[in-house]
PDB file of C-alpha atoms in Angstrom:
ATOM      1  CA  MET A   1     -34.635 100.673   7.311  1.00  0.00           C
ATOM      2  CA  TRP A   2     -35.870  99.638  10.787  1.00  0.00           C
ATOM      3  CA  ILE A   3     -36.027  95.926   9.997  1.00  0.00           C
ATOM      4  CA  THR A   4     -32.504  95.877   8.573  1.00  0.00           C
ATOM      5  CA  PHE A   5     -31.057  97.837  11.482  1.00  0.00           C
ATOM      6  CA  ARG A   6     -32.918  95.811  14.095  1.00  0.00           C
ATOM      7  CA  TYR A   7     -31.602  92.624  12.484  1.00  0.00           C
ATOM      8  CA  GLN A   8     -28.040  93.865  12.880  1.00  0.00           C
ATOM      9  CA  ILE A   9     -28.506  94.527  16.590  1.00  0.00           C
ATOM     10  CA  VAL A  10     -30.135  91.135  17.162  1.00  0.00           C
ATOM     11  CA  ARG A  11     -27.403  89.398  15.163  1.00  0.00           C
ATOM     12  CA  TYR A  12     -24.752  91.227  17.184  1.00  0.00           C
ATOM     13  CA  ASN A  13     -26.302  90.246  20.524  1.00  0.00           C
ATOM     14  CA  THR A  14     -26.665  86.618  19.431  1.00  0.00           C
ATOM     15  CA  ASN A  15     -22.973  86.404  18.533  1.00  0.00           C
ATOM     16  CA  ALA A  16     -21.660  88.146  21.648  1.00  0.00           C
ATOM     17  CA  ASN A  17     -19.235  86.053  23.652  1.00  0.00           C
ATOM     18  CA  ILE A  18     -19.974  87.687  26.964  1.00  0.00           C
ATOM     19  CA  GLY A  19     -23.236  89.037  28.315  1.00  0.00           C
ATOM     20  CA  ASP A  20     -22.272  92.678  28.571  1.00  0.00           C
ATOM     21  CA  ILE A  21     -25.680  94.159  29.365  1.00  0.00           C
ATOM     22  CA  ASP A  22     -24.324  97.722  29.418  1.00  0.00           C
ATOM     23  CA  MET A  23     -22.883  97.272  25.906  1.00  0.00           C
ATOM     24  CA  LYS A  24     -26.214  95.918  24.656  1.00  0.00           C
ATOM     25  CA  LYS A  25     -28.095  98.825  26.220  1.00  0.00           C
ATOM     26  CA  THR A  26     -25.631 101.294  24.707  1.00  0.00           C
ATOM     27  CA  LEU A  27     -25.883  99.762  21.235  1.00  0.00           C
ATOM     28  CA  ILE A  28     -29.667  99.721  21.399  1.00  0.00           C
ATOM     29  CA  ALA A  29     -29.740 103.342  22.599  1.00  0.00           C
ATOM     30  CA  ALA A  30     -27.335 104.349  19.827  1.00  0.00           C
ATOM     31  CA  ALA A  31     -29.445 102.518  17.268  1.00  0.00           C
ATOM     32  CA  ALA A  32     -32.628 104.193  18.483  1.00  0.00           C
ATOM     33  CA  THR A  33     -30.957 107.609  18.361  1.00  0.00           C
ATOM     34  CA  ALA A  34     -29.576 106.940  14.897  1.00  0.00           C
ATOM     35  CA  LEU A  35     -32.950 105.854  13.622  1.00  0.00           C
ATOM     36  CA  THR A  36     -34.710 108.835  15.179  1.00  0.00           C
ATOM     37  CA  VAL A  37     -32.206 111.271  13.711  1.00  0.00           C
ATOM     38  CA  GLY A  38     -32.172 109.476  10.356  1.00  0.00           C
ATOM     39  CA  ALA A  39     -35.957 109.262  10.134  1.00  0.00           C
ATOM     40  CA  THR A  40     -36.325 113.044  10.174  1.00  0.00           C
ATOM     41  CA  GLN A  41     -33.780 113.582   7.389  1.00  0.00           C
ATOM     42  CA  THR A  42     -33.646 112.805   3.707  1.00  0.00           C
ATOM     43  CA  ALA A  43     -32.279 109.400   2.711  1.00  0.00           C
ATOM     44  CA  SER A  44     -29.878 110.660   0.053  1.00  0.00           C
ATOM     45  CA  ALA A  45     -26.118 110.443   0.190  1.00  0.00           C
ATOM     46  CA  ASN A  46     -24.231 113.339   1.697  1.00  0.00           C
ATOM     47  CA  GLU A  47     -20.607 114.401   2.024  1.00  0.00           C
ATOM     48  CA  ALA A  48     -20.079 112.314   5.167  1.00  0.00           C
ATOM     49  CA  VAL A  49     -21.415 109.145   3.508  1.00  0.00           C
ATOM     50  CA  THR A  50     -19.047 109.587   0.571  1.00  0.00           C
ATOM     51  CA  LEU A  51     -16.124 110.248   2.912  1.00  0.00           C
ATOM     52  CA  MET A  52     -16.903 107.153   4.994  1.00  0.00           C
ATOM     53  CA  GLU A  53     -16.976 104.904   1.935  1.00  0.00           C
ATOM     54  CA  GLN A  54     -13.527 106.210   0.969  1.00  0.00           C
ATOM     55  CA  PHE A  55     -12.268 106.192   4.572  1.00  0.00           C
ATOM     56  CA  TYR A  56     -12.922 102.503   5.189  1.00  0.00           C
ATOM     57  CA  GLU A  57     -11.391 101.561   1.862  1.00  0.00           C
ATOM     58  CA  VAL A  58      -8.149 103.235   2.990  1.00  0.00           C
ATOM     59  CA  ALA A  59      -8.437 101.966   6.595  1.00  0.00           C
ATOM     60  CA  ASP A  60      -8.643  98.343   5.424  1.00  0.00           C
ATOM     61  CA  THR A  61      -5.966  98.511   2.711  1.00  0.00           C
ATOM     62  CA  ARG A  62      -2.791  96.590   3.498  1.00  0.00           C
ATOM     63  CA  PRO A  63      -0.086  97.579   3.881  1.00  0.00           C
ATOM     64  CA  PHE A  64      -1.742 100.221   6.028  1.00  0.00           C
ATOM     65  CA  ASP A  65      -0.847 103.856   5.274  1.00  0.00           C
ATOM     66  CA  LEU A  66      -1.445 106.140   8.281  1.00  0.00           C
ATOM     67  CA  SER A  67      -0.603 109.284   6.292  1.00  0.00           C
ATOM     68  CA  ALA A  68      -3.279 108.400   3.688  1.00  0.00           C
ATOM     69  CA  LEU A  69      -5.873 107.902   6.436  1.00  0.00           C
ATOM     70  CA  ALA A  70      -4.841 111.098   8.253  1.00  0.00           C
ATOM     71  CA  LYS A  71      -5.838 113.141   5.179  1.00  0.00           C
ATOM     72  CA  PHE A  72      -9.501 112.432   5.978  1.00  0.00           C
ATOM     73  CA  TYR A  73      -9.378 114.240   9.339  1.00  0.00           C
ATOM     74  CA  ALA A  74      -9.925 117.979   9.799  1.00  0.00           C
ATOM     75  CA  GLU A  75      -7.599 119.977  11.985  1.00  0.00           C
ATOM     76  CA  GLY A  76      -9.172 119.996  15.442  1.00  0.00           C
ATOM     77  CA  PHE A  77     -10.939 116.655  14.846  1.00  0.00           C
ATOM     78  CA  VAL A  78     -12.873 115.566  17.970  1.00  0.00           C
ATOM     79  CA  ASP A  79     -13.317 111.939  19.084  1.00  0.00           C
ATOM     80  CA  HIS A  80     -16.096 112.143  21.669  1.00  0.00           C
ATOM     81  CA  HIS A  81     -15.223 108.669  23.029  1.00  0.00           C
ATOM     82  CA  PRO A  82     -11.415 108.455  22.830  1.00  0.00           C
ATOM     83  CA  ASN A  83      -9.647 105.162  23.481  1.00  0.00           C
ATOM     84  CA  PRO A  84      -7.819 105.539  26.817  1.00  0.00           C
ATOM     85  CA  ALA A  85      -4.976 103.339  25.522  1.00  0.00           C
ATOM     86  CA  ILE A  86      -4.086 105.926  22.870  1.00  0.00           C
ATOM     87  CA  PRO A  87      -2.304 109.081  24.075  1.00  0.00           C
ATOM     88  CA  ALA A  88      -4.190 112.336  23.466  1.00  0.00           C
ATOM     89  CA  ASP A  89      -1.255 113.714  21.454  1.00  0.00           C
ATOM     90  CA  ALA A  90      -1.049 110.642  19.179  1.00  0.00           C
ATOM     91  CA  PRO A  91      -1.619 111.151  15.461  1.00  0.00           C
ATOM     92  CA  VAL A  92      -5.253 110.883  14.376  1.00  0.00           C
ATOM     93  CA  GLY A  93      -5.930 107.469  12.921  1.00  0.00           C
ATOM     94  CA  LEU A  94      -3.379 105.709  15.139  1.00  0.00           C
ATOM     95  CA  LEU A  95      -6.065 103.263  16.275  1.00  0.00           C
ATOM     96  CA  TYR A  96      -6.344 101.939  12.723  1.00  0.00           C
ATOM     97  CA  GLN A  97      -2.557 101.505  12.585  1.00  0.00           C
ATOM     98  CA  LEU A  98      -2.664  99.450  15.797  1.00  0.00           C
ATOM     99  CA  LEU A  99      -5.469  97.310  14.371  1.00  0.00           C
ATOM    100  CA  ALA A 100      -3.568  96.732  11.117  1.00  0.00           C
ATOM    101  CA  ASP A 101      -0.356  95.871  12.967  1.00  0.00           C
ATOM    102  CA  GLY A 102      -2.007  93.457  15.407  1.00  0.00           C
ATOM    103  CA  ALA A 103      -4.311  91.802  12.893  1.00  0.00           C
ATOM    104  CA  PRO A 104      -2.993  92.328   9.348  1.00  0.00           C
ATOM    105  CA  ASP A 105      -5.879  90.336   7.840  1.00  0.00           C
ATOM    106  CA  SER A 106      -8.529  92.389   9.664  1.00  0.00           C
ATOM    107  CA  VAL A 107     -11.326  94.057   7.767  1.00  0.00           C
ATOM    108  CA  HIS A 108     -14.434  96.136   8.442  1.00  0.00           C
ATOM    109  CA  ASN A 109     -17.579  94.669   6.925  1.00  0.00           C
ATOM    110  CA  ILE A 110     -19.736  97.728   6.417  1.00  0.00           C
ATOM    111  CA  GLU A 111     -23.314  96.687   7.104  1.00  0.00           C
ATOM    112  CA  MET A 112     -24.706 100.101   6.220  1.00  0.00           C
ATOM    113  CA  ILE A 113     -23.886 103.783   5.977  1.00  0.00           C
ATOM    114  CA  LEU A 114     -26.883 106.019   6.590  1.00  0.00           C
ATOM    115  CA  PRO A 115     -26.959 109.751   5.855  1.00  0.00           C
ATOM    116  CA  SER A 116     -28.336 112.069   8.492  1.00  0.00           C
ATOM    117  CA  GLY A 117     -28.814 115.643   7.376  1.00  0.00           C
ATOM    118  CA  ASP A 118     -26.223 117.283   5.167  1.00  0.00           C
ATOM    119  CA  ASP A 119     -23.116 116.546   7.213  1.00  0.00           C
ATOM    120  CA  THR A 120     -23.488 113.303   9.193  1.00  0.00           C
ATOM    121  CA  ALA A 121     -23.126 109.590   8.436  1.00  0.00           C
ATOM    122  CA  ILE A 122     -24.103 106.695  10.675  1.00  0.00           C
ATOM    123  CA  VAL A 123     -21.950 103.632  10.064  1.00  0.00           C
ATOM    124  CA  VAL A 124     -22.819 100.125  11.272  1.00  0.00           C
ATOM    125  CA  TRP A 125     -20.054  97.575  10.872  1.00  0.00           C
ATOM    126  CA  SER A 126     -18.644  94.281  11.946  1.00  0.00           C
ATOM    127  CA  TYR A 127     -14.905  93.871  12.243  1.00  0.00           C
ATOM    128  CA  GLU A 128     -13.069  90.586  12.007  1.00  0.00           C
ATOM    129  CA  GLY A 129      -9.553  89.327  11.771  1.00  0.00           C
ATOM    130  CA  THR A 130      -6.876  87.188  13.354  1.00  0.00           C
ATOM    131  CA  ASN A 131      -4.601  88.347  16.160  1.00  0.00           C
ATOM    132  CA  SER A 132      -1.360  87.269  14.491  1.00  0.00           C
ATOM    133  CA  ASN A 133       0.733  89.987  16.192  1.00  0.00           C
ATOM    134  CA  THR A 134       0.351  91.888  19.449  1.00  0.00           C
ATOM    135  CA  LEU A 135      -3.019  93.658  19.461  1.00  0.00           C
ATOM    136  CA  PHE A 136      -3.739  96.228  22.189  1.00  0.00           C
ATOM    137  CA  GLY A 137      -0.983  94.699  24.306  1.00  0.00           C
ATOM    138  CA  ILE A 138      -2.265  91.152  23.911  1.00  0.00           C
ATOM    139  CA  PRO A 139       0.299  88.914  22.208  1.00  0.00           C
ATOM    140  CA  SER A 140      -0.839  86.490  19.542  1.00  0.00           C
ATOM    141  CA  GLN A 141      -1.577  82.919  20.561  1.00  0.00           C
ATOM    142  CA  ASP A 142      -0.589  79.660  18.904  1.00  0.00           C
ATOM    143  CA  PRO A 143      -2.797  79.183  17.009  1.00  0.00           C
ATOM    144  CA  ALA A 144      -3.659  82.839  16.457  1.00  0.00           C
ATOM    145  CA  ALA A 145      -7.055  83.894  17.808  1.00  0.00           C
ATOM    146  CA  ALA A 146      -9.738  84.862  15.316  1.00  0.00           C
ATOM    147  CA  PHE A 147     -12.126  87.587  16.444  1.00  0.00           C
ATOM    148  CA  ALA A 148     -15.301  89.311  15.304  1.00  0.00           C
ATOM    149  CA  ILE A 149     -16.990  92.320  16.906  1.00  0.00           C
ATOM    150  CA  ALA A 150     -19.652  94.865  15.963  1.00  0.00           C
ATOM    151  CA  GLY A 151     -19.870  98.615  16.268  1.00  0.00           C
ATOM    152  CA  ILE A 152     -21.786 101.738  15.365  1.00  0.00           C
ATOM    153  CA  GLU A 153     -20.318 105.146  14.603  1.00  0.00           C
ATOM    154  CA  ILE A 154     -21.586 108.637  13.914  1.00  0.00           C
ATOM    155  CA  TRP A 155     -19.263 110.835  11.851  1.00  0.00           C
ATOM    156  CA  LYS A 156     -19.646 114.539  11.027  1.00  0.00           C
ATOM    157  CA  ALA A 157     -17.969 116.122   8.020  1.00  0.00           C
ATOM    158  CA  LYS A 158     -17.326 119.646   6.809  1.00  0.00           C
ATOM    159  CA  ASP A 159     -15.474 120.879   3.736  1.00  0.00           C
ATOM    160  CA  GLY A 160     -14.413 117.365   2.720  1.00  0.00           C
ATOM    161  CA  LYS A 161     -12.923 116.435   6.113  1.00  0.00           C
ATOM    162  CA  LEU A 162     -14.120 114.456   9.111  1.00  0.00           C
ATOM    163  CA  THR A 163     -14.681 116.785  12.068  1.00  0.00           C
ATOM    164  CA  GLU A 164     -16.360 114.750  14.837  1.00  0.00           C
ATOM    165  CA  PHE A 165     -16.806 111.116  15.815  1.00  0.00           C
ATOM    166  CA  TRP A 166     -19.026 109.217  18.269  1.00  0.00           C
ATOM    167  CA  HIS A 167     -18.723 105.438  18.506  1.00  0.00           C
ATOM    168  CA  VAL A 168     -19.597 102.274  20.401  1.00  0.00           C
ATOM    169  CA  GLU A 169     -17.837  98.979  19.792  1.00  0.00           C
ATOM    170  CA  ASP A 170     -17.624  95.700  21.650  1.00  0.00           C
ATOM    171  CA  ILE A 171     -14.151  96.109  23.153  1.00  0.00           C
ATOM    172  CA  ALA A 172     -14.993  93.772  26.050  1.00  0.00           C
ATOM    173  CA  GLY A 173     -15.990  91.101  23.539  1.00  0.00           C
ATOM    174  CA  LEU A 174     -12.754  91.658  21.614  1.00  0.00           C
ATOM    175  CA  MET A 175     -10.652  91.300  24.764  1.00  0.00           C
ATOM    176  CA  ALA A 176     -12.498  88.109  25.717  1.00  0.00           C
ATOM    177  CA  GLN A 177     -11.849  86.617  22.261  1.00  0.00           C
ATOM    178  CA  LEU A 178      -8.167  87.533  22.390  1.00  0.00           C
ATOM    179  CA  ALA A 179      -7.578  86.319  25.964  1.00  0.00           C
ATOM    180  CA  PRO A 180      -5.243  83.341  26.338  1.00  0.00           C
ATOM    181  CA  LYS A 181      -7.205  80.107  26.412  1.00  0.00           C
TER     182      LYS A 181
END
């Protein structure tokens, strides 16, 4: 498990477009925490792992269906690192709608989903696509800008629903890739 996870972090840092030292430190800290938590737990699938496999299948299906994705979230769902560009009263899952609208060909490449305890899944992914429409306020270019970023997430589940979410993704790298050339 360590070698595979370490490889993902190294591969991510090698492909980064900008030297965001804070992002690298955060990803490494998140990876170390994930590995520490995961190492003390059993390595069998749990409810959160199963939910995440289903979740990303729905999140990456086009045309995107926000109501189908919203069914995964529990009432009172907590995003511990909310995107400041999304209003607090917005429907859960709106971020995935914005991603699908701005980059209809975008897809999460799930590198791994690790169980942690009975109710938590750690997801490591890369995300790639083409900014063929406006994405996070950045209009598409001619030709459209391709992008690829990495991220790590920790999801908690209870009674078949996602209840909490912690995440780190390379937003600065995404913005740099989408910036007009």
